[in-house]
Every structure is written in C-alpha cells, then in structure tokens.
Short mmCIF file of C-alpha atoms in Angstrom, two decimals:
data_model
loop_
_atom_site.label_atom_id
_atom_site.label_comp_id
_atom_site.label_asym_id
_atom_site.label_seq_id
_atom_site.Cartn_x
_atom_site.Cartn_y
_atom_site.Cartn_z
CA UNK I 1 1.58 1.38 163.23
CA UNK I 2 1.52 2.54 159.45
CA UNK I 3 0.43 5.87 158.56
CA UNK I 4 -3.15 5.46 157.03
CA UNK I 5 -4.66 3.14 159.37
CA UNK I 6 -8.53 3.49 159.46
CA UNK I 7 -10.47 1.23 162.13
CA UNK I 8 -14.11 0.49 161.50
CA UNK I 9 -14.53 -2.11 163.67
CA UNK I 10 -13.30 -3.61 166.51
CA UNK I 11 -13.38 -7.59 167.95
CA UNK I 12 -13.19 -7.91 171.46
CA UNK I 13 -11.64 -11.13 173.25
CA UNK I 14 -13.99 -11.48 176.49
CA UNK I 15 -11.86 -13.73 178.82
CA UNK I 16 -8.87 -11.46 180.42
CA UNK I 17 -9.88 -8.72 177.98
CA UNK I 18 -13.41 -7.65 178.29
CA UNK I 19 -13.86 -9.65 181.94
CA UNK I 20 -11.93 -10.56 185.21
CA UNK I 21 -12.24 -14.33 184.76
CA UNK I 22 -8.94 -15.75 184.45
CA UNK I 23 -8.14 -16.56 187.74
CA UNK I 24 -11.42 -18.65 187.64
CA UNK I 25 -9.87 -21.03 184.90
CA UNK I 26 -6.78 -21.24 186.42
CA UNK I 27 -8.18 -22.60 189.63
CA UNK I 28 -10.67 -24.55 187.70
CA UNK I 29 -8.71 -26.82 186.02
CA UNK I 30 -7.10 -27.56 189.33
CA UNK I 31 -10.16 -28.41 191.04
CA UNK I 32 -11.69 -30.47 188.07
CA UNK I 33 -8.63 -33.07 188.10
CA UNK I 34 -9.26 -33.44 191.77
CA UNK I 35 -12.40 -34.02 191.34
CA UNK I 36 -11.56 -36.87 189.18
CA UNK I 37 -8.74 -38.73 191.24
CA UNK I 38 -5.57 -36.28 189.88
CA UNK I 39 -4.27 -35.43 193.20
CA UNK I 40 -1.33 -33.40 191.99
CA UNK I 41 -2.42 -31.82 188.51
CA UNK I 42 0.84 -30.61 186.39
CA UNK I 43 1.80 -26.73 187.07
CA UNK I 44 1.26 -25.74 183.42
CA UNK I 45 -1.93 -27.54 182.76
CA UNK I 46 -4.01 -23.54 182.70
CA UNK I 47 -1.23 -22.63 180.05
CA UNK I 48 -1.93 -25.97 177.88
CA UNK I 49 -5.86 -25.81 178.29
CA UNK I 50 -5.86 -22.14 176.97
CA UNK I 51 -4.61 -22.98 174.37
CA UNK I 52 -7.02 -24.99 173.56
CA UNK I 53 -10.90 -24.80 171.87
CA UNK I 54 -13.53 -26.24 174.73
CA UNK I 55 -13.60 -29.51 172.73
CA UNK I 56 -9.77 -29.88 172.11
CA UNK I 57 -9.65 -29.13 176.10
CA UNK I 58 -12.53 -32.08 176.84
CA UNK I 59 -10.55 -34.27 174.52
CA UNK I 60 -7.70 -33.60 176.09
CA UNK I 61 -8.50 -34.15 179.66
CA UNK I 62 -9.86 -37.52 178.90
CA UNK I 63 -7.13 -39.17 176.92
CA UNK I 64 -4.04 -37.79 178.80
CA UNK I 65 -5.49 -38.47 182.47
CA UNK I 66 -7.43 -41.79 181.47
CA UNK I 67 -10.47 -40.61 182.84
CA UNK I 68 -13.73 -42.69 183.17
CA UNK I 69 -15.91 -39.61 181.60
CA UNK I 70 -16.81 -39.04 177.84
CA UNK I 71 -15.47 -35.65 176.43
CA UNK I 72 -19.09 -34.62 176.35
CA UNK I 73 -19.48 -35.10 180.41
CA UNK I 74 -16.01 -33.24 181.18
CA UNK I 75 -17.68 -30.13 178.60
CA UNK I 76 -20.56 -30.23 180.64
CA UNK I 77 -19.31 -30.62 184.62
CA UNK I 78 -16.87 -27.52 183.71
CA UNK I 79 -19.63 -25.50 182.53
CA UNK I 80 -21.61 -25.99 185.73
CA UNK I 81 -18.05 -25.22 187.99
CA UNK I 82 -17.91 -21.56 186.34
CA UNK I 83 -21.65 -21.08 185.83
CA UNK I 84 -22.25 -19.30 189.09
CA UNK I 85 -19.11 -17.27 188.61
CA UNK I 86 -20.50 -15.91 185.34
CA UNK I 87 -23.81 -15.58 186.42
CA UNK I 88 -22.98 -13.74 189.88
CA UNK I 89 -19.55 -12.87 190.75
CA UNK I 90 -17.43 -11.56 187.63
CA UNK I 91 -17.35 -8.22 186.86
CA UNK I 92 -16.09 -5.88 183.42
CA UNK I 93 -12.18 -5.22 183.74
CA UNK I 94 -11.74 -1.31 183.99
CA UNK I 95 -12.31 1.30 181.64
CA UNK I 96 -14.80 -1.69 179.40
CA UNK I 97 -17.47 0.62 179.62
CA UNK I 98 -15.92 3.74 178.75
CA UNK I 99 -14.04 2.15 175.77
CA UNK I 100 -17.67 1.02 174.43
CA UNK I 101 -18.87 4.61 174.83
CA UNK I 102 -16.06 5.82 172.60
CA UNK I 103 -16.88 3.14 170.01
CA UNK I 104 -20.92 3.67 170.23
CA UNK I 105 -20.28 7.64 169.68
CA UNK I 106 -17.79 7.55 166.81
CA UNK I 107 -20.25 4.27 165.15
CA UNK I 108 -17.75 1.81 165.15
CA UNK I 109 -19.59 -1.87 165.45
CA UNK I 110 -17.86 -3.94 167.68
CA UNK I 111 -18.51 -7.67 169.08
CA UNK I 112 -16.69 -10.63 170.84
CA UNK I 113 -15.11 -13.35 169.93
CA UNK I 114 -14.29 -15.69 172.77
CA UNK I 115 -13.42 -19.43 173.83
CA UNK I 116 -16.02 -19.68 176.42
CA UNK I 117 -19.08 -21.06 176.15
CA UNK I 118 -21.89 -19.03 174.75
CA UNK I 119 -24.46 -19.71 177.68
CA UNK I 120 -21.64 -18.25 179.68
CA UNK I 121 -20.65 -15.57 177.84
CA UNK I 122 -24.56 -14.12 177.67
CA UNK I 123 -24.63 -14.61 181.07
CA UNK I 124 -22.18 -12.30 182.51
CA UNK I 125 -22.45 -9.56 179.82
CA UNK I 126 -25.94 -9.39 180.32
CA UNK I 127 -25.69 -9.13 183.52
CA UNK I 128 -22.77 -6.57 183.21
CA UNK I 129 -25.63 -4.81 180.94
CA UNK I 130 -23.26 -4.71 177.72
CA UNK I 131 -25.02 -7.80 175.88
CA UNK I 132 -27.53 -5.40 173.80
CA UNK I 133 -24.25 -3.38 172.72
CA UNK I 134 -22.33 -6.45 171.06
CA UNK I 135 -22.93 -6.78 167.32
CA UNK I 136 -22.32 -10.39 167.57
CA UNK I 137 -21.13 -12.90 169.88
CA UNK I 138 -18.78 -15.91 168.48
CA UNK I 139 -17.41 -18.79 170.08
CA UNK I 140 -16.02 -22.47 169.61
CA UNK I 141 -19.65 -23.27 169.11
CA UNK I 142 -19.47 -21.66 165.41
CA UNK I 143 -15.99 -21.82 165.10
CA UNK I 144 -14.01 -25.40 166.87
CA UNK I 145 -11.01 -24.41 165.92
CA UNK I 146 -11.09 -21.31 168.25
CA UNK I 147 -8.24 -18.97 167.78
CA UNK I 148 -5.92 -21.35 166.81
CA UNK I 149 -7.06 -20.79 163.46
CA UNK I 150 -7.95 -17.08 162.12
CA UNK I 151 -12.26 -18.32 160.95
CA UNK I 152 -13.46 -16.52 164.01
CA UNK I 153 -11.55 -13.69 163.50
CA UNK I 154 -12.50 -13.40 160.15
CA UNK I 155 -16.07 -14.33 160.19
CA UNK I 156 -16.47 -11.42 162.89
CA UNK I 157 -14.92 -9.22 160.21
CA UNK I 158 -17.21 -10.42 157.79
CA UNK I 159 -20.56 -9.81 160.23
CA UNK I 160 -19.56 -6.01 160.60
CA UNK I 161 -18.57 -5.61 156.51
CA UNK I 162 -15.13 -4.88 156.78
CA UNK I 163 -11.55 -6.46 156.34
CA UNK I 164 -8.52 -7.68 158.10
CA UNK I 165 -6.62 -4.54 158.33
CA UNK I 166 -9.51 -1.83 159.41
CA UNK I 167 -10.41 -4.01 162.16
CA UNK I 168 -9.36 -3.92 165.14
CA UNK I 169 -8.32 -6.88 167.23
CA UNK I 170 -8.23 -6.59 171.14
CA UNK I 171 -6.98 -9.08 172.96
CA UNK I 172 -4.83 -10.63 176.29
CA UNK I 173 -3.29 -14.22 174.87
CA UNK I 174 -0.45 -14.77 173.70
CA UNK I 175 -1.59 -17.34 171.02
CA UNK I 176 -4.67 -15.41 170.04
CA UNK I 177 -2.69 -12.10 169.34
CA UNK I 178 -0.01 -14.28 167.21
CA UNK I 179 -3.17 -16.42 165.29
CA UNK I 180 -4.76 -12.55 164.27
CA UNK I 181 -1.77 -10.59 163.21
CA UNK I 182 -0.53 -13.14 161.38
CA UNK I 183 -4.46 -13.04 159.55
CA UNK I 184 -3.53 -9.06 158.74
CA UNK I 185 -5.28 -7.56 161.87
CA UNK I 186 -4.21 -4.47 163.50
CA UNK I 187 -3.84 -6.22 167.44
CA UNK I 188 -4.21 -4.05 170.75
CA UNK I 189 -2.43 -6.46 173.41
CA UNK I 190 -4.09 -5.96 176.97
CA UNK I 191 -2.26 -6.39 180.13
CA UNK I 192 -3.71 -9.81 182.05
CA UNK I 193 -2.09 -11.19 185.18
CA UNK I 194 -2.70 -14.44 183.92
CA UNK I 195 -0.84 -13.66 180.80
CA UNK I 196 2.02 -11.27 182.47
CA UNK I 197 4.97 -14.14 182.03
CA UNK I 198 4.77 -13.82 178.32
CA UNK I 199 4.49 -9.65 178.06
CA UNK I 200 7.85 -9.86 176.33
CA UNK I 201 6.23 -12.29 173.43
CA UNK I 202 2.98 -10.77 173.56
CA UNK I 203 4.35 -6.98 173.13
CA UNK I 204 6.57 -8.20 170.13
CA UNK I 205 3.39 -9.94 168.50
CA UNK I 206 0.94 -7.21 169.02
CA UNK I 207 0.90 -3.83 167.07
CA UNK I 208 0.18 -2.17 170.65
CA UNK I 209 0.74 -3.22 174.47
CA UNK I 210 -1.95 -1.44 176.64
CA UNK I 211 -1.95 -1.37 180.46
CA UNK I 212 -5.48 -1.19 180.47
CA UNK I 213 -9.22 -0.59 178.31
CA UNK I 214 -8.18 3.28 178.61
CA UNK I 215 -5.12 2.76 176.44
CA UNK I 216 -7.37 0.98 173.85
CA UNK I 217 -9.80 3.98 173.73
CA UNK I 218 -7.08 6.34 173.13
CA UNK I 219 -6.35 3.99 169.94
CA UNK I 220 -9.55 4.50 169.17
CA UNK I 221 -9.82 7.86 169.46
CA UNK I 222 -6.57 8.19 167.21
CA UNK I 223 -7.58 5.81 164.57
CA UNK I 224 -11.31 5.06 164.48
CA UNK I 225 -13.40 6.13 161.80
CA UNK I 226 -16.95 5.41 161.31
#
C-alpha cells in the first residue's frame, strides 16, 4: 500500500466478515430446493447465489428451477429458514469486538454494508450488542444492485463524509473485494472458509489478506486517522 494512506473510515461486510454465517447459506440453499421438489441441487449453486443481490437470487431460483412460487414468496420463505439463526445461534467472528474498540478510540466511523436482509442483519448485531456502534447499516434494500455494482460502497462513503481512497473496505468475497477496488477503495481481504478456494484471486484483488479481525486492527492502528 502507497505511502500516504490516511483511513477515516471503515465499511464492514457482515456475512463471513463481521459474522459466522456462511455455512448457514451454504446449507440453505440446499435445503430450500428440496423443499421445492430439487432433489439433487447443482454443487455450485452457494457460489452462483452469492453472487447475487436477494432479488437477483429470488429471480433466479424461480426461472432456472421452474418453480411454482413468485420471486416475492422464495424472498420471504428464505428469510424465515435463517431467521432463527440470526436471531439465536450466530455469533461475531473473532477479534470483531476488539477491532471496533480500536476504531471507537482513534474516532474512525465505521458501518456495514451487507447482502442480507436488514431485519436480519439488526437482529444478530443487536443481539451481538454492536448495533448502537454501526454508523449505518446498508443493504440490497437501498441498494439492488448489491456489490455487483460499487452504489453501496459509495453511498456508505458518502454517510461518513469521506472518499474512495481514505476508506477502508473490509471484506471476505471474492466479487465484493474486486467490485470496491476497482471503485478506488483501499480493501482488507478476510480469511472465510467459505471463500478459502479462491484465496489466490482474492489476495491478488485485495490491497491486504488478513487471517483474522486482529490483522485488520493492526491496519488500523498503522493507518487510521481520525
């Protein structure tokens, strides 16, 4: 990373970043086919669907698997698969609590931009007690292109008063990471199991490959200014 480089704020994905929750979607894409008559869903249908914003995903399952439910009742029946997950089971990855203590104490605002829905999203970081720290929370809701497109990205920029290249990006996905660097944001790749076939991609997109929350803190600590 170029000499120079000031952070003054910092977007956080929440799937696979900020939360253990990808093995939920993997199995829940599974389990929704079968639900609906596809006995033997396709191996790579997790790696399509992330890919994809919630309504691209709804869209999606209905026209490729013919099935008898409008893209508004697919949205709906996955929300209520992973509500009780989100509301009672999954927990902050390591070291998310101790990376927003660095942020709080140098000033540095910081939020979340994320794919999942925003009922969902309250949910577990309230729980979690971390809601009251986020300077915003932005999803497909706002923004239906998700991160295929650099709006949400940008538009969290725009919440905390800064630009592109003082804030920081943090993020698992291979797709995401590639959509904000290529918008001029500094990007802190985070190790996700879910993710781990495409570290080679991911660590040549990103501006830094991080094992873990702790490794994002120390980037903070090197180049965060209030």
């Amino acid at each position: 990373m170029a000499d120079g480089l000031v952070i003054r704020g910092v977007i956080l994905d929440l799937d696979g970043t900020l939360i253990d929750s990808m093995g939920v979607w993997y199995r829940l894409d599974r389990e929704f086919l079968r639900e609906n008559g596809i006995a033997d869903p396709p191996a790579d249908i997790s790696e399509r669907m992330k890919k994809m914003s919630i309504d691209e995903s709804a869209d999606y399952f209905v026209s490729h698997f013919g099935l008898s439910l409008t893209p508004l009742q697919v949205s709906e029946r996955i929300r209520e698969m992973v509500r009780y997950e989100y509301e009672k089971r999954i927990c902050l990855k390591p070291y998310a609590k101790e990376l927003l203590d660095r942020l709080d104490s140098l000033g540095i605002r910081y939020g979340v931009a994320t794919a999942t829905y925003s009922s969902l999203a309250e949910a577990v970081l309230k729980r979690c007690g971390v809601l009251d720290r986020m300077s915003f929370l932005l999803t497909d809701e706002q923004y239906p292109c998700g991160k295929n497109r650099p709006d949400i990205f940008e538009g969290a920029a725009i919440l905390m008063g800064n630009v592109p290249c003082e804030t920081l990006v943090v993020e698992d996905s291979l797709h995401c990471i590639q959509t904000a660097s290529g918008a001029g944001f500094p990007v802190a790749a985070v190790y996700d199991e879910a993710a781990a076939a495409e570290r080679e991609k991911i660590e040549a997109a990103a501006d830094w490959y991080c094992a873990s929350l702790r490794e994002v803190a120390d980037i903070i600590d090197e180049y965060g200014r209030y």
